[in-house]
JSON list of C-alpha atoms in Angstrom, two decimals:
[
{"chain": "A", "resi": 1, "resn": "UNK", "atom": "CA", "xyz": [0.00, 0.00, 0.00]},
{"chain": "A", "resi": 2, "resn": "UNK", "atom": "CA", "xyz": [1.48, 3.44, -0.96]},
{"chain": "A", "resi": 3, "resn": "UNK", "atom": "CA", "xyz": [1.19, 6.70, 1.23]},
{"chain": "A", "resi": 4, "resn": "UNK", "atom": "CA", "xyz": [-1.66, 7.98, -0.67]},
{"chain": "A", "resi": 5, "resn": "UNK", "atom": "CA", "xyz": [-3.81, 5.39, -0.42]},
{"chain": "A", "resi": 6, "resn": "UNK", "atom": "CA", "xyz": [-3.07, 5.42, 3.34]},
{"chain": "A", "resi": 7, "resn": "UNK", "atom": "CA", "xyz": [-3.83, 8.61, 3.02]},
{"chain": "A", "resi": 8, "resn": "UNK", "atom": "CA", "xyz": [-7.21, 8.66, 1.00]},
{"chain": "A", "resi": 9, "resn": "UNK", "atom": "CA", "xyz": [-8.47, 5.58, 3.46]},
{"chain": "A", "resi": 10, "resn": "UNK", "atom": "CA", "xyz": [-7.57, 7.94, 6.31]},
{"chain": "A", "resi": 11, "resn": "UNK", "atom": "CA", "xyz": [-9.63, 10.92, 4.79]},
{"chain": "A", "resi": 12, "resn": "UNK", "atom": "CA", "xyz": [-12.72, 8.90, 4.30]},
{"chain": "A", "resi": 13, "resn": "UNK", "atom": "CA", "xyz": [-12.53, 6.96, 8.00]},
{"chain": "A", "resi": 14, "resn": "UNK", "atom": "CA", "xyz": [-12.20, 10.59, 9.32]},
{"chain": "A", "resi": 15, "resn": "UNK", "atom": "CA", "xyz": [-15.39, 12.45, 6.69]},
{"chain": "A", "resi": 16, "resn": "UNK", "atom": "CA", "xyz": [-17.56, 9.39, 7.91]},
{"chain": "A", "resi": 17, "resn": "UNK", "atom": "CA", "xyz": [-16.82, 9.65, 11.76]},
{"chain": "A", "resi": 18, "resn": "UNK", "atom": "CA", "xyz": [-17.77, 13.76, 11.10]},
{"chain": "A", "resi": 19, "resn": "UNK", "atom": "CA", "xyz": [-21.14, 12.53, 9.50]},
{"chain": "A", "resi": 20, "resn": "UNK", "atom": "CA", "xyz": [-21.99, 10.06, 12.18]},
{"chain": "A", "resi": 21, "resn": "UNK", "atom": "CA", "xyz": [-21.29, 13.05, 14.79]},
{"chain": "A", "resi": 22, "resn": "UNK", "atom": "CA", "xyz": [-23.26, 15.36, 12.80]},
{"chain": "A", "resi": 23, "resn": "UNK", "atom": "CA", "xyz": [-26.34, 13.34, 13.22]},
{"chain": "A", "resi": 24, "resn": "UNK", "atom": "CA", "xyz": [-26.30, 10.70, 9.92]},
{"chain": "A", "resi": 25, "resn": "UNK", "atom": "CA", "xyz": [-27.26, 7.02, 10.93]},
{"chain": "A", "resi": 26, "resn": "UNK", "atom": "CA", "xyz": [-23.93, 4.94, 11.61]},
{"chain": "A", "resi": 27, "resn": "UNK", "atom": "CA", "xyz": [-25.22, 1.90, 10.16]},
{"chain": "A", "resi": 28, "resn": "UNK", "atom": "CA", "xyz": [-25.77, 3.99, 7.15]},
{"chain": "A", "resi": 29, "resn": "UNK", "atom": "CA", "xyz": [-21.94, 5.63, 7.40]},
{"chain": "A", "resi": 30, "resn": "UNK", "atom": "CA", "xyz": [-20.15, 2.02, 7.97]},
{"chain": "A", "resi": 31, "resn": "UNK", "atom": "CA", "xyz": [-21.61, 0.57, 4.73]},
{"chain": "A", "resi": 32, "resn": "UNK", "atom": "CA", "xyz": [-20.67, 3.76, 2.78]},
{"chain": "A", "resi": 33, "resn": "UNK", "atom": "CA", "xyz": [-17.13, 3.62, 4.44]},
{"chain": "A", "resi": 34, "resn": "UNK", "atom": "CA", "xyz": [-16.79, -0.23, 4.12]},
{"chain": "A", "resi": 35, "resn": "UNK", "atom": "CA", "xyz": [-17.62, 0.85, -0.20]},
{"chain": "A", "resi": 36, "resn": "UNK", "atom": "CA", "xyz": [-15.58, 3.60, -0.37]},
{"chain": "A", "resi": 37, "resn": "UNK", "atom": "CA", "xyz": [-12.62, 1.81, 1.29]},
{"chain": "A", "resi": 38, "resn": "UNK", "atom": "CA", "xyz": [-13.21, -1.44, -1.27]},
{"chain": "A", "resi": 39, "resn": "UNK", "atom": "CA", "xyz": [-13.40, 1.38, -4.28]},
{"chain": "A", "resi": 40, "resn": "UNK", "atom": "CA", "xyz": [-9.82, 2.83, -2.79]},
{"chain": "A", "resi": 41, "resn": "UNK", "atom": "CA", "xyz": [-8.20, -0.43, -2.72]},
{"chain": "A", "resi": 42, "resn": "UNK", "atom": "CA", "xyz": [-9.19, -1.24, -5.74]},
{"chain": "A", "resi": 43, "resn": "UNK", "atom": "CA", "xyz": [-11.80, -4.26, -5.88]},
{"chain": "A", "resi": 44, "resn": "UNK", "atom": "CA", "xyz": [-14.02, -4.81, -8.50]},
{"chain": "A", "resi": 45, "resn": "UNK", "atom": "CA", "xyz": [-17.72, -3.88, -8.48]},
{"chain": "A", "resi": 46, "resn": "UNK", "atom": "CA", "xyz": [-18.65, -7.35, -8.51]},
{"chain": "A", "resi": 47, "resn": "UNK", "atom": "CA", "xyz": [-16.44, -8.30, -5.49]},
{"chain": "A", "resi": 48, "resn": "UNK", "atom": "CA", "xyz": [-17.92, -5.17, -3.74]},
{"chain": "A", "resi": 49, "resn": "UNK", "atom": "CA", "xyz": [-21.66, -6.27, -4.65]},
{"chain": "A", "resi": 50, "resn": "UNK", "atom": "CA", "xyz": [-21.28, -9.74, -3.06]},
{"chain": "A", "resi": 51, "resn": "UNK", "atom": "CA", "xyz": [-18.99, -9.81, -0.77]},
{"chain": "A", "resi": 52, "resn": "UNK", "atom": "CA", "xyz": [-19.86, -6.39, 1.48]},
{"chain": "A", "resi": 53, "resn": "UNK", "atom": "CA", "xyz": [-23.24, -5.49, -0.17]},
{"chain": "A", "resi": 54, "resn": "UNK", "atom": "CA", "xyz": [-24.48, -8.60, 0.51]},
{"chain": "A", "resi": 55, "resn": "UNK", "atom": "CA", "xyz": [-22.43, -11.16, 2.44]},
{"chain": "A", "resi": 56, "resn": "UNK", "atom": "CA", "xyz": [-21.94, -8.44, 4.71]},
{"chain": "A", "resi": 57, "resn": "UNK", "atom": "CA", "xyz": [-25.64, -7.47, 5.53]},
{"chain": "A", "resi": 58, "resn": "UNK", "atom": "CA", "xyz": [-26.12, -10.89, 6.33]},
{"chain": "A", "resi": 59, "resn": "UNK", "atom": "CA", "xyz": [-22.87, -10.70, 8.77]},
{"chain": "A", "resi": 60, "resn": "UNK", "atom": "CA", "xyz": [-23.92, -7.21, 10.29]},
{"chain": "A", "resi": 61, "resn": "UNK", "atom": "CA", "xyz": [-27.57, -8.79, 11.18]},
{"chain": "A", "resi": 62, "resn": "UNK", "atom": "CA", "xyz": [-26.51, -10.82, 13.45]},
{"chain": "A", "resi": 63, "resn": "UNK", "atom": "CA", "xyz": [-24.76, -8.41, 15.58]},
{"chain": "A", "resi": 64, "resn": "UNK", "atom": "CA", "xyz": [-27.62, -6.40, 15.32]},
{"chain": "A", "resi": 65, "resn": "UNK", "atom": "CA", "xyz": [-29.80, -8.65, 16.71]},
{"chain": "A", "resi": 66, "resn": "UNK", "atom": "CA", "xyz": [-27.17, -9.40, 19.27]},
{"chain": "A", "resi": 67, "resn": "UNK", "atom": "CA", "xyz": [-27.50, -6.08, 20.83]},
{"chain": "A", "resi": 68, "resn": "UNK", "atom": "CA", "xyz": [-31.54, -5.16, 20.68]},
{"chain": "A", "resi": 69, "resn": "UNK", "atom": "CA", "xyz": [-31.60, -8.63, 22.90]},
{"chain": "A", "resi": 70, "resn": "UNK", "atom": "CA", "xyz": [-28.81, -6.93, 25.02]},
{"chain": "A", "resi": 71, "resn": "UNK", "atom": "CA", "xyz": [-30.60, -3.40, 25.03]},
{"chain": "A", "resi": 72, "resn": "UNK", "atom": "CA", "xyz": [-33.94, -5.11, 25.97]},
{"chain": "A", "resi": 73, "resn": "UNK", "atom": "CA", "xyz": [-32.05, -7.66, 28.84]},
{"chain": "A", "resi": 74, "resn": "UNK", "atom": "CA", "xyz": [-30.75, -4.43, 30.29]},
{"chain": "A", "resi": 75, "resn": "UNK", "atom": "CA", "xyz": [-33.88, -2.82, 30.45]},
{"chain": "A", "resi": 76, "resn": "UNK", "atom": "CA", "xyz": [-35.63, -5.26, 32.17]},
{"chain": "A", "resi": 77, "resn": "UNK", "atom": "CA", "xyz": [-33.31, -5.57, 34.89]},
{"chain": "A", "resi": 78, "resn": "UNK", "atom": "CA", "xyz": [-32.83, -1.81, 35.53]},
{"chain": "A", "resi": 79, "resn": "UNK", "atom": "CA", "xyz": [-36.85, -1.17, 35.42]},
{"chain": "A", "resi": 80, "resn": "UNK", "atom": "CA", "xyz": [-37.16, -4.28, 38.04]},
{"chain": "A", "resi": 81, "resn": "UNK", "atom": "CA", "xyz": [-35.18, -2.74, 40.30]},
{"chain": "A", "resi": 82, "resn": "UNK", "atom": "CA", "xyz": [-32.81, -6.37, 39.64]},
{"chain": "A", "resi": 83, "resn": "UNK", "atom": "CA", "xyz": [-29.61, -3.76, 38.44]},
{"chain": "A", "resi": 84, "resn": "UNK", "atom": "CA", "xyz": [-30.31, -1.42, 41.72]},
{"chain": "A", "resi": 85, "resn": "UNK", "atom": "CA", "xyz": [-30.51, -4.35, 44.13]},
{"chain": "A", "resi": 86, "resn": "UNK", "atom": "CA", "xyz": [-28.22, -6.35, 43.19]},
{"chain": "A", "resi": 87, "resn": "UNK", "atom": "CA", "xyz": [-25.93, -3.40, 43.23]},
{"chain": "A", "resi": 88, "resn": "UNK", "atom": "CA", "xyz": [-26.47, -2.02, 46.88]},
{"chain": "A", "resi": 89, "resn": "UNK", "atom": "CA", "xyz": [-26.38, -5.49, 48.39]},
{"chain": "A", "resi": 90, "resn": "UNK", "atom": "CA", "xyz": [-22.75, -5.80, 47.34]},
{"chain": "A", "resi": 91, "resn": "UNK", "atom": "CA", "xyz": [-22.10, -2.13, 48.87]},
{"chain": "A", "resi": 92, "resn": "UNK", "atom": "CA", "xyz": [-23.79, -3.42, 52.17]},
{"chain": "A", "resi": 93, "resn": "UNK", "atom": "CA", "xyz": [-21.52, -6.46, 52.08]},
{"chain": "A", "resi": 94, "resn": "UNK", "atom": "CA", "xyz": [-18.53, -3.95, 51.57]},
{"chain": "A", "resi": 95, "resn": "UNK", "atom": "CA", "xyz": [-19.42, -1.85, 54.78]},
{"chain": "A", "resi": 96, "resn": "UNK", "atom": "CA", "xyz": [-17.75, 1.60, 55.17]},
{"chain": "A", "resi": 97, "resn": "UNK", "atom": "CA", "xyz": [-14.55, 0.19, 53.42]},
{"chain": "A", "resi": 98, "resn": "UNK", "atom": "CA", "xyz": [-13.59, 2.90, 50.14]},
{"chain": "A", "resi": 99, "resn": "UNK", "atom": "CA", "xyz": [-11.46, 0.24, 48.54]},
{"chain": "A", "resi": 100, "resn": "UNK", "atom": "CA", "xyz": [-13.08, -2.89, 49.02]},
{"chain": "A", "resi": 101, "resn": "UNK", "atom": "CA", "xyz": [-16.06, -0.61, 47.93]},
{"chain": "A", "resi": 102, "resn": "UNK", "atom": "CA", "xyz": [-14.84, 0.07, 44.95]},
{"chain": "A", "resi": 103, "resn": "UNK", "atom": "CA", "xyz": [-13.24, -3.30, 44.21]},
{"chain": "A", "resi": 104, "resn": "UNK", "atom": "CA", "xyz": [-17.07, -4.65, 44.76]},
{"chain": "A", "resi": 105, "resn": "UNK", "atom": "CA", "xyz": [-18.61, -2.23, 42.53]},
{"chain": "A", "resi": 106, "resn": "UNK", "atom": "CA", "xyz": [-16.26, -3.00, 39.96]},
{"chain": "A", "resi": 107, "resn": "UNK", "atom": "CA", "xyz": [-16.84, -6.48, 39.78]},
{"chain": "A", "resi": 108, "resn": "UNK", "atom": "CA", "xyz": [-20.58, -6.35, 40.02]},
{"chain": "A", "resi": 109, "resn": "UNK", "atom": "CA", "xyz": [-20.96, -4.20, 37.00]},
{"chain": "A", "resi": 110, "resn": "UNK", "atom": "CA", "xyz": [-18.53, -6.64, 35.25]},
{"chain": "A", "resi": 111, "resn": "UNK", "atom": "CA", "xyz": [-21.06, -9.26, 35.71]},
{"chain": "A", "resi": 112, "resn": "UNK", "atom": "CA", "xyz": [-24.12, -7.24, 35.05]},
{"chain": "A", "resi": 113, "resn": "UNK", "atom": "CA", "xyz": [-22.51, -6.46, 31.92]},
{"chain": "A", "resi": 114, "resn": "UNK", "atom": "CA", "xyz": [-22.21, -9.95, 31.02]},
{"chain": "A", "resi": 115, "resn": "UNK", "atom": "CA", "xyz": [-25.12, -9.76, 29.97]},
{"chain": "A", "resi": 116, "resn": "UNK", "atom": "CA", "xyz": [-26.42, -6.12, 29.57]},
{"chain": "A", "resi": 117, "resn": "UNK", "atom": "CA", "xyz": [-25.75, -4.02, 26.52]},
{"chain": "A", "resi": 118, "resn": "UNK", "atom": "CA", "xyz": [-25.77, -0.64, 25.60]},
{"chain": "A", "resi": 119, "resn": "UNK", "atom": "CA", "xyz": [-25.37, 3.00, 26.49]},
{"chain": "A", "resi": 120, "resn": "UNK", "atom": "CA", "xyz": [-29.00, 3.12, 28.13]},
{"chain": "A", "resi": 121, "resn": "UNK", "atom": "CA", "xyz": [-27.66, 0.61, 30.47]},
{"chain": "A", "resi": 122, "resn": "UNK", "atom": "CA", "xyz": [-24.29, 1.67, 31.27]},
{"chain": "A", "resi": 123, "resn": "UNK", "atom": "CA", "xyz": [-26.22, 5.37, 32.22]},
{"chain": "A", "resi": 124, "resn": "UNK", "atom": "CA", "xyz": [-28.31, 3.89, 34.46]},
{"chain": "A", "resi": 125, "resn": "UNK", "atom": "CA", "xyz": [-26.05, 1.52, 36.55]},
{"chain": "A", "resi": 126, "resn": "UNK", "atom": "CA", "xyz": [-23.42, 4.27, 36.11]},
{"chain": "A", "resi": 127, "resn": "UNK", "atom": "CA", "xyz": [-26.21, 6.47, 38.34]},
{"chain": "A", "resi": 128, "resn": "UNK", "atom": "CA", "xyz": [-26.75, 3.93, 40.82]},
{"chain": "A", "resi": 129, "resn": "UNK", "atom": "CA", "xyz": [-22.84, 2.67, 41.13]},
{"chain": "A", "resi": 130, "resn": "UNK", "atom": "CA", "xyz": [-21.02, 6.29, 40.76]},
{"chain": "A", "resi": 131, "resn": "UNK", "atom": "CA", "xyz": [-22.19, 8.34, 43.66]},
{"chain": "A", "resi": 132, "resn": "UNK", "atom": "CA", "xyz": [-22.37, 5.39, 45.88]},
{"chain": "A", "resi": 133, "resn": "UNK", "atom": "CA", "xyz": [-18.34, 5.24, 45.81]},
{"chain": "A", "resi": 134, "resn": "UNK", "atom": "CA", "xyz": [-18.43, 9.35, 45.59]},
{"chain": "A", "resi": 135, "resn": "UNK", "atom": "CA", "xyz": [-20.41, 9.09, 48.72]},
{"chain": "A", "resi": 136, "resn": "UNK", "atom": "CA", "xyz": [-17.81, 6.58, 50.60]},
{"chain": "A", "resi": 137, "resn": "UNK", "atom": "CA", "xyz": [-15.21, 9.27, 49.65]},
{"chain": "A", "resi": 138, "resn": "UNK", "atom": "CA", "xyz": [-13.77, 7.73, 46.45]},
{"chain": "A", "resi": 139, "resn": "UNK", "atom": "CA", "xyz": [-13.01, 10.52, 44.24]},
{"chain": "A", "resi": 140, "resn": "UNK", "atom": "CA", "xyz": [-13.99, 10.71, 41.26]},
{"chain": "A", "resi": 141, "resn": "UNK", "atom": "CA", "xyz": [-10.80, 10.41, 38.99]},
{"chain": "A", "resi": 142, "resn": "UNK", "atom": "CA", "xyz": [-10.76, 6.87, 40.55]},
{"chain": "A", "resi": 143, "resn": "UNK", "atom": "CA", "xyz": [-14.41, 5.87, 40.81]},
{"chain": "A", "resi": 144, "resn": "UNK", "atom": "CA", "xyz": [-15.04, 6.67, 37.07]},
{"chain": "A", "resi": 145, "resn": "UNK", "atom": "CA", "xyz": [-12.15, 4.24, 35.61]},
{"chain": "A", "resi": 146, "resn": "UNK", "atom": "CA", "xyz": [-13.75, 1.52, 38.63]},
{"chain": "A", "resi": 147, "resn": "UNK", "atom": "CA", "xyz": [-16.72, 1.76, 36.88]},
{"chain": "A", "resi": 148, "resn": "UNK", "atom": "CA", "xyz": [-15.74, 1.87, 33.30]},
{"chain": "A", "resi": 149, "resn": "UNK", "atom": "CA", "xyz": [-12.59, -0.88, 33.65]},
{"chain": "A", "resi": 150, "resn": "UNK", "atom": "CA", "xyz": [-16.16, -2.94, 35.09]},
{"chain": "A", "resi": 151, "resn": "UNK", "atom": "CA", "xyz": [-18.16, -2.61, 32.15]},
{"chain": "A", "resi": 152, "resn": "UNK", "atom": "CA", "xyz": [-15.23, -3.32, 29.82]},
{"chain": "A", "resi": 153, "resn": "UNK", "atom": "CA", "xyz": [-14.46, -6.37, 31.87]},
{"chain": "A", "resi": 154, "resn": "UNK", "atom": "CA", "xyz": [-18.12, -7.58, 30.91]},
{"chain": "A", "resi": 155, "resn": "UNK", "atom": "CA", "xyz": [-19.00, -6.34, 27.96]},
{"chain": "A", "resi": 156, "resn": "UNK", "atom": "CA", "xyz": [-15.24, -8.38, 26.60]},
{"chain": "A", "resi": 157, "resn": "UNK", "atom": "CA", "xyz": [-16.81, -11.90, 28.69]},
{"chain": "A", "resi": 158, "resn": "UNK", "atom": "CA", "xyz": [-19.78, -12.30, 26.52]},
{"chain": "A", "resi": 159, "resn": "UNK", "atom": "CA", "xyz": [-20.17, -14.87, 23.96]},
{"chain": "A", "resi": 160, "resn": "UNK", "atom": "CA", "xyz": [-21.38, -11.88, 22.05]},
{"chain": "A", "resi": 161, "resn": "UNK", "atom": "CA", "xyz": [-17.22, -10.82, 22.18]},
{"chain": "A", "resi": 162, "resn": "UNK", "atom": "CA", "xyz": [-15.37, -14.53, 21.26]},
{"chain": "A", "resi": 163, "resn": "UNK", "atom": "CA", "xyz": [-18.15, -14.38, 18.05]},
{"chain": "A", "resi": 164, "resn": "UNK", "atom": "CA", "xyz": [-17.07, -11.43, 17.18]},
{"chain": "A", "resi": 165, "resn": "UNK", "atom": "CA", "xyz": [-13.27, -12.68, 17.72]},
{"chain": "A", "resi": 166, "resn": "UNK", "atom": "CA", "xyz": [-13.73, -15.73, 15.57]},
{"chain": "A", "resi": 167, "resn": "UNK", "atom": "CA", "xyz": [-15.11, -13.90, 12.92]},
{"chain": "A", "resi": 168, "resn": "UNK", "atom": "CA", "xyz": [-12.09, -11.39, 12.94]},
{"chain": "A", "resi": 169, "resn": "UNK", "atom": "CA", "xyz": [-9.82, -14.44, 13.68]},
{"chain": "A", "resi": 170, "resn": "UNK", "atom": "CA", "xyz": [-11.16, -17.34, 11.65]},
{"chain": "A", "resi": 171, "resn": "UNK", "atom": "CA", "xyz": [-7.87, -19.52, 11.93]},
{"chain": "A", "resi": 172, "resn": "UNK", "atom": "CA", "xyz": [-7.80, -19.49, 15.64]},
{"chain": "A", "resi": 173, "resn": "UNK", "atom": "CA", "xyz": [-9.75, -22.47, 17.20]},
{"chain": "A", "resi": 174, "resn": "UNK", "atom": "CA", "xyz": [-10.04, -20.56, 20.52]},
{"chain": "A", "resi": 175, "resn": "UNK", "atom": "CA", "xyz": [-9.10, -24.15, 22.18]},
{"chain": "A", "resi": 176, "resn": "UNK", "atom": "CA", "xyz": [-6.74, -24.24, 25.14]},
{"chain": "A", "resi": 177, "resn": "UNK", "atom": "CA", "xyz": [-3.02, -24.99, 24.77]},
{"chain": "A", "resi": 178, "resn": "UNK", "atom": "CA", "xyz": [-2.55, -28.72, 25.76]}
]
């Protein structure tokens, strides 16, 4: 690859994260990007048709589907009261400890996350979780990256994640080393 392709595949990635900010739908932007990269490199219009047009609809749904089921799980457990509960029964089993507070917190959003997905959720756990370590004195350049390094932690655990990993990584067999 030569420096101005670099630089052309650059220019687009960056004119189709300015359109997704400015409001246009990302699904929308990806697919353009994924066709305007393919046209850059150089594949035929055939090759583009099939194998991202189509192949890659059919690829994309699944994800898709993936995280409404997420979205919707999340919901459920936040309007419950499941998310809240479950939440400030680990603080009462922390007591008036800041670290082991945080250490709690951390790991309980990991495993809500395990099987929650989305924003929507990570806003309202992130309500519940975030001024309950402010309020054991935690400050907040800690209890932000407790919270966040949590929802990584579970959001990377799902089978949702190794899918996506296999598809990325299609020689890896994902077995354990014997």
């Amino acid at each position: 690859m030569d420096l101005g392709t670099g630089i052309a595949l650059l220019v687009a990635f960056l004119a189709v994260v300015v359109l997704i900010i400015r409001g246009q739908s990302p699904i929308i932007m990806l697919l353009l990007l994924a066709v305007i990269w393919a046209v850059i490199a150089g594949i035929g219009i055939d090759d583009i048709q099939k194998k991202i047009i189509q192949a890659g609809g059919v690829q994309f749904a699944s994800a898709v589907i993936i995280i409404v089921f997420g979205a919707w799980f999340a919901q459920v457990l936040i309007q419950t009261g499941i998310a809240e509960s479950v939440i400030r029964s680990a603080v009462e089993l922390a007591g008036d400890r800041p670290l082991v507070t945080a250490m709690t917190i951390t790991l309980v959003t990991a495993l809500l996350f395990s099987s929650m997905y989305g924003v929507g959720a990570a806003i309202a756990i992130g309500v519940i979780a975030l001024p309950i370590m402010m309020g054991q004195g935690i400050p907040p350049h800690v209890a932000a990256p407790a919270f966040t390094m949590g929802i990584g932690a579970g959001t990377s655990s799902t089978w949702f994640s190794s899918a996506r990993f296999r598809s990325c990584f299609p020689a890896s067999n994902m077995r354990r080393p014997i």
